[in-house]
Short mmCIF file of C-alpha atoms and ligand atoms in Angstrom, two decimals:
data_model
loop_
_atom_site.label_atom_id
_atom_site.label_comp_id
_atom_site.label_asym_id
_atom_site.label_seq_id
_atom_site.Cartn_x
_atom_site.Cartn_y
_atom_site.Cartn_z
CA UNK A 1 67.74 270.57 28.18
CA UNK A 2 67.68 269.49 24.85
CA UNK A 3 66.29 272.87 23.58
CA UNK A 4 69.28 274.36 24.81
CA UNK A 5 71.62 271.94 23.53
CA UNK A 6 69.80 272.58 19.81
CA UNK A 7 69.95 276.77 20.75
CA UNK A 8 73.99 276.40 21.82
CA UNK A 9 74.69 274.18 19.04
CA UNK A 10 72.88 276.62 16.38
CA UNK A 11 74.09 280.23 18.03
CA UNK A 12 77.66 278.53 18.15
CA UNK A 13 77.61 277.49 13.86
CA UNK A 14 76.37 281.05 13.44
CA UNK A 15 78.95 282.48 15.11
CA UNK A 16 81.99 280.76 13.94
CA UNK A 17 80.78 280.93 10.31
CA UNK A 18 80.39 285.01 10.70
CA UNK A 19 83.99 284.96 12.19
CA UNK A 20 85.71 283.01 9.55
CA UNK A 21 83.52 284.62 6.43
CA UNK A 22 83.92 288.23 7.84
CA UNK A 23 86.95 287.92 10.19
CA UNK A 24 88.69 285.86 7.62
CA UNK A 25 87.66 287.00 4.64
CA UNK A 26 88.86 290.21 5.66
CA UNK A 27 91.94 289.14 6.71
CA UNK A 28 92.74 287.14 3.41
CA UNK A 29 91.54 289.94 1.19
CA UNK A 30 93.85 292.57 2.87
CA UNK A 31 96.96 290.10 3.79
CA UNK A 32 96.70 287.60 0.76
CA UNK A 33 94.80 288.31 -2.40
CA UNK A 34 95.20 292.05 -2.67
CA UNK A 35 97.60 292.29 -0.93
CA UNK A 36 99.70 294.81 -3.65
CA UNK A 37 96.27 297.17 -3.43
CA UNK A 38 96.43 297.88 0.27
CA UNK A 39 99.72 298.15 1.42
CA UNK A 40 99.47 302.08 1.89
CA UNK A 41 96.52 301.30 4.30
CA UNK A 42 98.46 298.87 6.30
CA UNK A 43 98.85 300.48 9.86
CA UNK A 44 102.33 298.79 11.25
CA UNK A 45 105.27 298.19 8.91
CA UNK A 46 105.50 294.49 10.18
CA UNK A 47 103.47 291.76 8.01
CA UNK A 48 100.47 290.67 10.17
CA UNK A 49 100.58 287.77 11.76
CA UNK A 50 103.80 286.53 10.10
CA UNK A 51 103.73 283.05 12.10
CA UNK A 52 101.19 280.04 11.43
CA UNK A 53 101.17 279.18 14.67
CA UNK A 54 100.17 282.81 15.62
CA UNK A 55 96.92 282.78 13.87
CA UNK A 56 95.88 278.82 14.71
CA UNK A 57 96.38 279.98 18.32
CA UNK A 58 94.07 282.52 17.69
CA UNK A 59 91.42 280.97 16.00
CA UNK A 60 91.61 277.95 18.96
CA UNK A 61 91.02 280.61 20.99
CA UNK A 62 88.61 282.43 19.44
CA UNK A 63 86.44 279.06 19.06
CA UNK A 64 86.59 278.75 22.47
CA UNK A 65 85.54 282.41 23.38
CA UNK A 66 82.13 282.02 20.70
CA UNK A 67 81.33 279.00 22.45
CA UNK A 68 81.48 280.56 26.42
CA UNK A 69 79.19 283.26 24.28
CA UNK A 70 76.82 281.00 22.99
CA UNK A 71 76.64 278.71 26.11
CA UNK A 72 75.90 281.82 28.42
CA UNK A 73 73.14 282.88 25.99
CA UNK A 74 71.71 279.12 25.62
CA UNK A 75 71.40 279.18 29.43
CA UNK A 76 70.34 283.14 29.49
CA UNK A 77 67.06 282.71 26.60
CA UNK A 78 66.08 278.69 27.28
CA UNK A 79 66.39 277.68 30.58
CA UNK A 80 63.77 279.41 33.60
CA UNK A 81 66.43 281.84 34.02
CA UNK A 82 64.37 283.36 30.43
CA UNK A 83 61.48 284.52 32.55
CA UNK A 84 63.57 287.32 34.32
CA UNK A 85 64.51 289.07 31.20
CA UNK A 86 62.57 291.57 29.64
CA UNK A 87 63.24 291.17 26.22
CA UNK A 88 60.16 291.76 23.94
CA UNK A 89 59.27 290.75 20.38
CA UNK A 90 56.40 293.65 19.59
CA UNK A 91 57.84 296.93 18.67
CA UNK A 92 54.29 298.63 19.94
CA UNK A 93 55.11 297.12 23.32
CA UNK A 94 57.53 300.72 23.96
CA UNK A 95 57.66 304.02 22.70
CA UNK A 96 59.26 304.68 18.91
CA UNK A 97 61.69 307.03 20.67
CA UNK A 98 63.05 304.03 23.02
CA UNK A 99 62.87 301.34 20.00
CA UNK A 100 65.22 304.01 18.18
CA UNK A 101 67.56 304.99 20.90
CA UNK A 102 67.96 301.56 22.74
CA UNK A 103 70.86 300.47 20.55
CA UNK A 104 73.13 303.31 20.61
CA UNK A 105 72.70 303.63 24.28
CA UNK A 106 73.39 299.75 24.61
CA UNK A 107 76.69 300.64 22.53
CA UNK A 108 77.60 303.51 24.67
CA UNK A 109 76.93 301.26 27.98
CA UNK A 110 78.82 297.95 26.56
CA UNK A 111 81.86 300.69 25.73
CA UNK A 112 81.74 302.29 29.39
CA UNK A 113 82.14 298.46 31.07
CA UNK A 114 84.60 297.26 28.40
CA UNK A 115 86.99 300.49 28.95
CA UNK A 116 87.05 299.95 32.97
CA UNK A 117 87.01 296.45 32.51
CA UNK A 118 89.74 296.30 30.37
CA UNK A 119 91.87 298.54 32.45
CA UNK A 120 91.45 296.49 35.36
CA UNK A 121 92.47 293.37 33.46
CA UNK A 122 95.65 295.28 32.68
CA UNK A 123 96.74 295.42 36.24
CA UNK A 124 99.85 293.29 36.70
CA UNK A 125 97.57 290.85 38.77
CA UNK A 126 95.63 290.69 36.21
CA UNK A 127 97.44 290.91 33.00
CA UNK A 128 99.07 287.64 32.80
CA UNK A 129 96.79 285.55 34.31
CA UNK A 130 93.96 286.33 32.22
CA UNK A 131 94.72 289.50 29.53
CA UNK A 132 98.06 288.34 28.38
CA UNK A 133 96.20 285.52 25.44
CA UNK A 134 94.92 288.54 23.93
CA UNK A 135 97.82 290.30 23.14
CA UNK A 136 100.04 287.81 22.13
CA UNK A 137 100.23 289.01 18.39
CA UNK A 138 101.83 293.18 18.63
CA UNK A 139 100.17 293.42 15.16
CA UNK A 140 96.62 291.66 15.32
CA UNK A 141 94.83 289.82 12.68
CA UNK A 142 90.75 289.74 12.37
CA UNK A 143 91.88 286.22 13.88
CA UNK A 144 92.42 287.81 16.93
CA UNK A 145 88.97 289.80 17.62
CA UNK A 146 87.97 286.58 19.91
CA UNK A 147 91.43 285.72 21.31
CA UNK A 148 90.74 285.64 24.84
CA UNK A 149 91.73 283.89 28.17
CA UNK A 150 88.07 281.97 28.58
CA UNK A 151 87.68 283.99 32.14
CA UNK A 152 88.06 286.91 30.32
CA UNK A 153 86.09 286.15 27.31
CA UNK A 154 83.00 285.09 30.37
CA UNK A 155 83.50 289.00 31.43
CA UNK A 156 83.26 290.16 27.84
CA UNK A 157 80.17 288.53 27.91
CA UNK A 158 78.56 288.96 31.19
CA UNK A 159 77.70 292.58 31.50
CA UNK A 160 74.62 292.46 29.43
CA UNK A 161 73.12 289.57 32.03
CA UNK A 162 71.83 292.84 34.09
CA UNK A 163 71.05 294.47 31.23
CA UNK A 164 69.12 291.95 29.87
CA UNK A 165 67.02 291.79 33.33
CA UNK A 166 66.60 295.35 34.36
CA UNK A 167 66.37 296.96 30.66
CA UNK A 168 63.22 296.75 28.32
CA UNK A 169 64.77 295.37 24.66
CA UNK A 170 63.05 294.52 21.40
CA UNK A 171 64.79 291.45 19.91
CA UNK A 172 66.54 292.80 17.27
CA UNK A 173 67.57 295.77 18.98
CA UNK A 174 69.93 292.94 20.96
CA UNK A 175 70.88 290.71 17.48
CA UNK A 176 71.92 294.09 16.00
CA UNK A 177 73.92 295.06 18.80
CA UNK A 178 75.60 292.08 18.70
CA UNK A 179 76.77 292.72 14.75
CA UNK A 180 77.76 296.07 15.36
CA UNK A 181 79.98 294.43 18.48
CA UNK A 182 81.09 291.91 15.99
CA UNK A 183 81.86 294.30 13.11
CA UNK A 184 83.52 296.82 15.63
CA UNK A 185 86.08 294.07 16.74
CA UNK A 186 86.96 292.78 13.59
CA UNK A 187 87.27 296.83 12.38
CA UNK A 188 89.53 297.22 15.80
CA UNK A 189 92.34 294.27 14.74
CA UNK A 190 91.96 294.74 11.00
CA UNK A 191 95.50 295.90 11.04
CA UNK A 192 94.69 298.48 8.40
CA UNK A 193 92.95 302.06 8.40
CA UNK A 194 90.61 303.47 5.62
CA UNK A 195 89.11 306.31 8.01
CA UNK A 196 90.60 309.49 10.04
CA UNK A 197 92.27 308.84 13.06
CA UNK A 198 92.37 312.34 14.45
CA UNK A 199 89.79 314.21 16.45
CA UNK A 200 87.41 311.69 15.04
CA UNK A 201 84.71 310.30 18.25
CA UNK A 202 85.79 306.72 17.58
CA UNK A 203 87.92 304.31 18.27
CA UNK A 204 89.66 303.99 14.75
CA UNK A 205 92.08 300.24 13.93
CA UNK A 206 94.99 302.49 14.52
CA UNK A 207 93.83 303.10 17.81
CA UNK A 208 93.59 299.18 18.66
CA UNK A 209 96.46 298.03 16.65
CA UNK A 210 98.33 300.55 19.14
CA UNK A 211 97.28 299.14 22.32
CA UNK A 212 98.45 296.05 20.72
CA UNK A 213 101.85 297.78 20.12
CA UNK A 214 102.17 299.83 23.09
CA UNK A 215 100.09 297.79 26.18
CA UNK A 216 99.35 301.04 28.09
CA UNK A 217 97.00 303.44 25.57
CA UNK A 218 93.72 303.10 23.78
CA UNK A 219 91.44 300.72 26.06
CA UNK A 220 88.36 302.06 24.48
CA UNK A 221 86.46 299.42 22.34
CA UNK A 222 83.75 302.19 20.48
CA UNK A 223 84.92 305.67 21.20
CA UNK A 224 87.08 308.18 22.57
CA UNK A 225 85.81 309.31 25.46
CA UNK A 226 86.98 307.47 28.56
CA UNK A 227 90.42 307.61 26.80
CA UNK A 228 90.82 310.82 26.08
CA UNK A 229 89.33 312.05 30.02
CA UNK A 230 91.83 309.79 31.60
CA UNK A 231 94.47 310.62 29.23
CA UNK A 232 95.30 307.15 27.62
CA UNK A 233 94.93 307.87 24.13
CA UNK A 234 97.72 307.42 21.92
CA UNK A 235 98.34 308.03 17.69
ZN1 ZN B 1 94.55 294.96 26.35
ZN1 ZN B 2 92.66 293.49 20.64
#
């Protein structure tokens, strides 16, 4: 018990810090202190986040999401539930080829869930129940990568419990997943783009800042592809 108490406390520091260095730091590099510098970048006309209040919601929330994260993986990694997962700590232990292509398949899996999962929690039972927290700002901050109801931030986390059980994974095949998540989030609600957004395979910060506009397009979290085969991609 106390082990996981110590792992909770530690995984939830970690992640807070990363969210207000990176998340924030982006934000008040963009919004504040060069602000001059990248106004051609910025993606909706509208200052971000023009309201206080918006971004201390978001950050409540946010600390609330990071700690459902941490507490499922404190209870996932330290309590007996730890001997059902197959995580491994020896590269040798599986092929190079698997070591190599486990993390862009875990991406392309985590995107697949989050697309259908997302469009379910867009259904009008759904939406203002548990979806609605999320898009309370029409032009999102970094602030707002963790914004979530906490049922829905437990099914952004969930998914990878099977995965974790049924799927072979070196250690750091699973912490670097989880910074390319966290980068990918904070790249989705920077609010500004810096890369193509046309006939490009992923998702771009136009695309999210969109669905954030609009409600009904661009569900995708990584790429294109679900979007664009069910037609609910919009520029
Ligand atoms: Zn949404
Ligand atoms: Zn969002």
């Amino acid at each position: 018990m106390i082990g996981m108490v110590v792992f909770l406390s530690k995984l939830f520091v970690f992640q807070s810090l990363r969210y207000f260095l990176i998340g924030g730091g982006a934000f008040a590099v963009l919004n504040i202190w060069a602000r001059e510098y990248f106004k051609k970048y910025k993606i909706q006309d509208r200052y971000q986040a023009s309201s206080r209040k918006q971004i201390i919601s978001e950050i409540k929330n946010s600390l609330v999401t990071l700690f459902i994260f941490s507490a499922f993986f404190s209870i996932v990694l330290t309590t007996p539930i730890g001997s059902w997962v197959k995580l491994y700590s020896d590269f040798k232990l599986y092929p190079l080829w698997w070591n190599l292509l486990s993390l862009p398949l875990l991406v392309v899996v985590h995107d697949t869930y989050f697309y259908w999962m997302h469009r379910t929690l867009h259904h009008k039972f759904f939406y203002g129940r548990f979806h609605s927290t999320h898009h309370h700002s029409m032009n999102p901050t970094p602030f707002a990568s963790f914004s979530f109801h906490p049922v829905e931030a437990f099914f952004e986390v969930v998914w990878i419990f099977p995965v974790l059980v049924f799927v072979p994974l070196h250690k750091y095949i699973l912490i670097s997943f989880a910074f390319v998540s966290f980068l990918n989030n904070v790249k989705g609600h920077l609010g500004f783009e810096f890369s193509k957004t046309e006939n490009v395979l992923f998702n771009s910060s136009t695309h999210h800042s969109h669905h954030h506009r609009y409600f009904n397009c661009n569900y995708g979290l990584y790429f294109l592809f679900w979007d664009r085969i069910f037609r609910t991609e919009k520029l």
